[in-house]
Tab-separated table of C-alpha atoms and ligand atoms in Angstrom:
chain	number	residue	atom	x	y	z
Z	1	UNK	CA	23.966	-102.755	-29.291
Z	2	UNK	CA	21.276	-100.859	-27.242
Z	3	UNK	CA	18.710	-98.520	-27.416
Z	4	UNK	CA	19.131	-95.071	-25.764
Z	5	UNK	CA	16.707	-93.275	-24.036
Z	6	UNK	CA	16.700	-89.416	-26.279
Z	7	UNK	CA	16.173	-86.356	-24.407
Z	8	UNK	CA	13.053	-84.321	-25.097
Z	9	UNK	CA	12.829	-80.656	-25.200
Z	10	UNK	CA	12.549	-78.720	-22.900
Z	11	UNK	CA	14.954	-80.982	-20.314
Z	12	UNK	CA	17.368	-78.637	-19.142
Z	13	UNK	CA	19.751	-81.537	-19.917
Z	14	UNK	CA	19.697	-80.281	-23.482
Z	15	UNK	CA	21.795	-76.894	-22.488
Z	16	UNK	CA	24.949	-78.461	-21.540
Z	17	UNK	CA	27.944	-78.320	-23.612
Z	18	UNK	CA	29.668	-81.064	-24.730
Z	19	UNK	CA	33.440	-81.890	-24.057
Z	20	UNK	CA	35.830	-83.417	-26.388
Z	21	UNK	CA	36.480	-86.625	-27.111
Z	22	UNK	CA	40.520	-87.152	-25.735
Z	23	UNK	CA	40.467	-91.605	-25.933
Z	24	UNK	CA	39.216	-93.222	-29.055
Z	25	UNK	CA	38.592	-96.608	-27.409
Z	26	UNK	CA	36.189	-99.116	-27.299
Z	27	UNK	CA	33.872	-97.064	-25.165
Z	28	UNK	CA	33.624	-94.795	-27.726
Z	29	UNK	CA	32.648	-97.308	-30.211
Z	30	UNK	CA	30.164	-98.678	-28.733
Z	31	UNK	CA	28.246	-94.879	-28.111
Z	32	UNK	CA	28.202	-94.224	-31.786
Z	33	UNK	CA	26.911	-97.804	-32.412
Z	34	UNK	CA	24.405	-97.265	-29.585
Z	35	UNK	CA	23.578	-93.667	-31.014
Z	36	UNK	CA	23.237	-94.716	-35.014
Z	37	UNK	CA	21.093	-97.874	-33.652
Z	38	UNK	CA	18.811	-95.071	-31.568
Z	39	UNK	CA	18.777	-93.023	-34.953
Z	40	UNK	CA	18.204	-95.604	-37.474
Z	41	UNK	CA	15.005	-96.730	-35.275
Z	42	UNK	CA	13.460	-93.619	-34.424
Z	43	UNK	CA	13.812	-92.955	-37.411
Z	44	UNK	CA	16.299	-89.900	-38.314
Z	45	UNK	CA	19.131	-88.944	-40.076
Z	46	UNK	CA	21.189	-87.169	-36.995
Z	47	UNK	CA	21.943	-87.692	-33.832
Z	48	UNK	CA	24.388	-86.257	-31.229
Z	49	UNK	CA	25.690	-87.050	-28.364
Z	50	UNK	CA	23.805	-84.650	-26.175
Z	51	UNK	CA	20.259	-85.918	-26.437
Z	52	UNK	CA	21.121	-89.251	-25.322
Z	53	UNK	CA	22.599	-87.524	-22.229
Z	54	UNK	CA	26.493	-88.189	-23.173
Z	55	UNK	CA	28.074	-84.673	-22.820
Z	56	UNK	CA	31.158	-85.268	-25.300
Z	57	UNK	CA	31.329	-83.839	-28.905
Z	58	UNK	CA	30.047	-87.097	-30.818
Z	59	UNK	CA	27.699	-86.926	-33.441
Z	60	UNK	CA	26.039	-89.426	-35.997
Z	61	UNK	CA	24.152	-88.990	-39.459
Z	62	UNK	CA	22.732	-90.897	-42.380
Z	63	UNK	CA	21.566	-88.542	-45.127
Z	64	UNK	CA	21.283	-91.446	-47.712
Z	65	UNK	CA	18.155	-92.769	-49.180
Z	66	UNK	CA	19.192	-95.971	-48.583
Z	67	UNK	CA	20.539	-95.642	-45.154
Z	68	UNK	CA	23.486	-97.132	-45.491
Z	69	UNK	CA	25.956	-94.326	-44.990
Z	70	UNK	CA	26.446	-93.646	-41.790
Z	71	UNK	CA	29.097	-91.615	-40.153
Z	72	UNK	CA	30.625	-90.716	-36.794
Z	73	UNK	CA	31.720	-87.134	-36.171
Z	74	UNK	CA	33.737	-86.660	-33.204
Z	75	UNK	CA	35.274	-83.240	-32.292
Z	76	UNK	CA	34.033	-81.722	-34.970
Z	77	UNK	CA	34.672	-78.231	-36.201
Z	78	UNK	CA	33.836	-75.411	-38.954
Z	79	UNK	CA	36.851	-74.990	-40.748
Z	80	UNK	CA	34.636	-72.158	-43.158
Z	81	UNK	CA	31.250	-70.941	-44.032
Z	82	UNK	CA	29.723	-69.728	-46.986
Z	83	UNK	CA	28.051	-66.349	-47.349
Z	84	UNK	CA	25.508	-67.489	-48.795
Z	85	UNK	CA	22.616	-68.768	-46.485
Z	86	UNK	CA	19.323	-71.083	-47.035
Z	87	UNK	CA	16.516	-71.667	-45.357
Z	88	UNK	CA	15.373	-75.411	-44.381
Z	89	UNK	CA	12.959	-76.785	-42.409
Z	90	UNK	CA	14.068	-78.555	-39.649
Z	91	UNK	CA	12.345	-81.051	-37.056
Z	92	UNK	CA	14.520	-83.231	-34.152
Z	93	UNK	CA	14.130	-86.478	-32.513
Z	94	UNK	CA	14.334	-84.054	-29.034
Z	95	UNK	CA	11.372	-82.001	-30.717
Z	96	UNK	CA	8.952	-84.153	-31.661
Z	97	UNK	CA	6.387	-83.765	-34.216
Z	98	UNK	CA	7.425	-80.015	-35.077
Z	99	UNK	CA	8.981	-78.710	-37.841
Z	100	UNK	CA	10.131	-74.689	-39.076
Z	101	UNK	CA	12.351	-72.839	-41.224
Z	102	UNK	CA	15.868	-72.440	-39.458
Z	103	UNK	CA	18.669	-70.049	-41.835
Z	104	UNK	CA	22.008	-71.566	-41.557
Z	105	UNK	CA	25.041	-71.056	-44.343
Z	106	UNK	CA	24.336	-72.948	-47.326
Z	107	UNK	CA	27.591	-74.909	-47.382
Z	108	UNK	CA	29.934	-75.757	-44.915
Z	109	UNK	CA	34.237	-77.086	-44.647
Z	110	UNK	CA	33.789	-79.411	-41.590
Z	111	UNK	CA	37.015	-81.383	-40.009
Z	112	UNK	CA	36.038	-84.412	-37.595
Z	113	UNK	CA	37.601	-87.267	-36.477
Z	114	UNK	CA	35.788	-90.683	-36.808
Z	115	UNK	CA	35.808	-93.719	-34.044
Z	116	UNK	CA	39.361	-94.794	-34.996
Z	117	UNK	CA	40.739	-91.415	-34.067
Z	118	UNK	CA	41.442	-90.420	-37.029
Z	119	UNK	CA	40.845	-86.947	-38.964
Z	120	UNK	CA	38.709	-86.329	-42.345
Z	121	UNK	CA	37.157	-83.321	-43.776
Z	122	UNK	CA	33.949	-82.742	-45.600
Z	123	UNK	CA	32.525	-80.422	-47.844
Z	124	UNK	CA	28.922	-80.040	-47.413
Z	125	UNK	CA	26.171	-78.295	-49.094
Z	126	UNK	CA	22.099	-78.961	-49.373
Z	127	UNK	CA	20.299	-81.222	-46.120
Z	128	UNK	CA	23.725	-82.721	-45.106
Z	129	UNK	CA	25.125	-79.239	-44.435
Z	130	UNK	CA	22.343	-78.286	-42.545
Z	131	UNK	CA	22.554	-81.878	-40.658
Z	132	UNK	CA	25.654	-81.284	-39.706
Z	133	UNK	CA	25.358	-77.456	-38.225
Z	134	UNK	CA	21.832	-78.826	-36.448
Z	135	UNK	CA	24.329	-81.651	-34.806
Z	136	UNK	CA	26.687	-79.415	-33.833
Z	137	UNK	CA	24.713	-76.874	-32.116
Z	138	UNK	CA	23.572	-79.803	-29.915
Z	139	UNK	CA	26.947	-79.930	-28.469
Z	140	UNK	CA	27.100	-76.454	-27.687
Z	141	UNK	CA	23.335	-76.999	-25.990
Z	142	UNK	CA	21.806	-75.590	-28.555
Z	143	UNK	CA	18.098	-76.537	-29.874
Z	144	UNK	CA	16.343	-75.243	-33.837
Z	145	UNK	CA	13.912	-74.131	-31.858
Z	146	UNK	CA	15.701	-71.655	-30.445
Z	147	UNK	CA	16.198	-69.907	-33.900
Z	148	UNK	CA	12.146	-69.100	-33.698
Z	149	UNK	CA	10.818	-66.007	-31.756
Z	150	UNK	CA	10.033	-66.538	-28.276
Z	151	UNK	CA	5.865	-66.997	-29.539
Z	152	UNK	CA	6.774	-70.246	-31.330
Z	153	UNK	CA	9.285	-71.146	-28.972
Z	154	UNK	CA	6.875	-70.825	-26.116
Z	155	UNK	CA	4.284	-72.382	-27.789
Z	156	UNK	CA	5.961	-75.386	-28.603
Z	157	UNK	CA	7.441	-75.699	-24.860
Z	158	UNK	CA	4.038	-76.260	-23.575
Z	159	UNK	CA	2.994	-78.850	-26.059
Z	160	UNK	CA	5.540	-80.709	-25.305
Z	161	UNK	CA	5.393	-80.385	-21.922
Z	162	UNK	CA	1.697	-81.709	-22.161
Z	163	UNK	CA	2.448	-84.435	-24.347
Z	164	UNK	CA	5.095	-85.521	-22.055
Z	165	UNK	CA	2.929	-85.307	-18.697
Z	166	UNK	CA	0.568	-87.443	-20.789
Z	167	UNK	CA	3.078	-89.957	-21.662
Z	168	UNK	CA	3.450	-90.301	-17.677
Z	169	UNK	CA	0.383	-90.396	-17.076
Z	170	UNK	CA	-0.174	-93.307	-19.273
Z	171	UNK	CA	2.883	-95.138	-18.199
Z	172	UNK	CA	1.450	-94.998	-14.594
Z	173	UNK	CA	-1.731	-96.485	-15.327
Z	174	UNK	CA	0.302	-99.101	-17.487
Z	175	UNK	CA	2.162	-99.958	-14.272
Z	176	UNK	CA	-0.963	-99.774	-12.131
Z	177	UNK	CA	-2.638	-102.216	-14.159
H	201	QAP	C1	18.235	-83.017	-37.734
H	201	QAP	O1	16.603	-84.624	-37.284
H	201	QAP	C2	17.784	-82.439	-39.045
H	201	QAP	O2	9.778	-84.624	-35.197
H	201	QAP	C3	17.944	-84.500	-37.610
H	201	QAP	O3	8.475	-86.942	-34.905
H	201	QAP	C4	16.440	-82.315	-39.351
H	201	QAP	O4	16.548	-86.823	-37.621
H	201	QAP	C5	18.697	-82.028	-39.945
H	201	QAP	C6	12.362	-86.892	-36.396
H	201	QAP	C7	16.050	-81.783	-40.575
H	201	QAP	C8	18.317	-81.512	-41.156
H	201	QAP	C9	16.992	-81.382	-41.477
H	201	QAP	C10	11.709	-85.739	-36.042
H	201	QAP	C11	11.692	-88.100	-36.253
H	201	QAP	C12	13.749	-86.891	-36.895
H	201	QAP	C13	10.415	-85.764	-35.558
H	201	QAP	C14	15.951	-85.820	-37.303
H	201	QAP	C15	9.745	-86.972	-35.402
H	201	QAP	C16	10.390	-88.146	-35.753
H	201	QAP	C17	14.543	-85.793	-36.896
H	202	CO	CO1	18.217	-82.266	-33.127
């Protein structure tokens, strides 16, 4: 098991869209156990594929208390939508330290297929529904923070941007040292 390194916004690498998953194999095992060890110590309760710079459609998340319920979804689609919407506030291990309302539909019919290649569906509703759309926009290189108007947005580009110039910064006189 390893850590992976997790993309911050605003990397460009964020944007791409994911492929699907055509070989279950052992490769593909070892990503999602790579990816739920990278959630699990961060720590959050979703992860996909995308911010650990793996452009195929794999995503993980834990929604338990306990942590103890994890689950792979790979390929994973909308099968319906309900009408109804609500409104949740959402942070991500690419966005660090910020957190806003995002509307998504309140519950969701999602089909997947988990690491042995084979197909389940789930009905979700409450924080795992919105989990699960937040996850799947990833694929489709698609960030929360592009749900807020371009104010927000912009202001939270250049904080991170600063934070991240002084994490560099930082590291450099680490290494200098
Ligand atoms: C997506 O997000 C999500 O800012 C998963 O400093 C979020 O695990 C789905 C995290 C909310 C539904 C509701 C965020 C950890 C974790 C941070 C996460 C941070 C440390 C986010
Ligand atoms: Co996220």
């Amino acid at each position: 098991m390893s850590l992976l390194p997790i993309l911050r916004y605003p990397d460009p690498r964020l944007h791409k869209v994911a492929k699907p998953v055509t070989v279950f194999d052992a490769r593909i095992k070892k990503l999602v156990e790579d990816m739920a060890e990278t959630m699990y110590d961060a720590p959050g309760i979703g992860l996909a594929a995308t911010q650990v710079d793996v452009h195929e459609q794999v995503i993980v998340i834990d929604t338990s208390e306990a942590h103890d319920q994890l689950r792979a979804y790979i390929n994973p689609e909308i099968l319906w939508a309900s009408e109804e919407k609500q409104v949740y506030d959402e942070g991500c291990l690419s966005v660090p330290g910020i957190y806003d309302g995002v509307e998504r539909p309140a519950r969701v019919k999602v089909r997947a297929w988990d690491v042995d290649g084979q197909p389940f569906e789930v009905d979700a509703d409450g924080l795992l529904a919105v989990c699960i759309q937040h996850e799947m926009d990833h694929l489709l290189g698609k960030v929360f923070v592009e749900y807020l108007s371009p104010l927000k947005r912009n202001r939270i580009k250049t904080k991170l941007v600063k934070e991240e110039r002084e994490l560099a910064r930082s590291a450099q006189r680490t290494a200098s040292r």
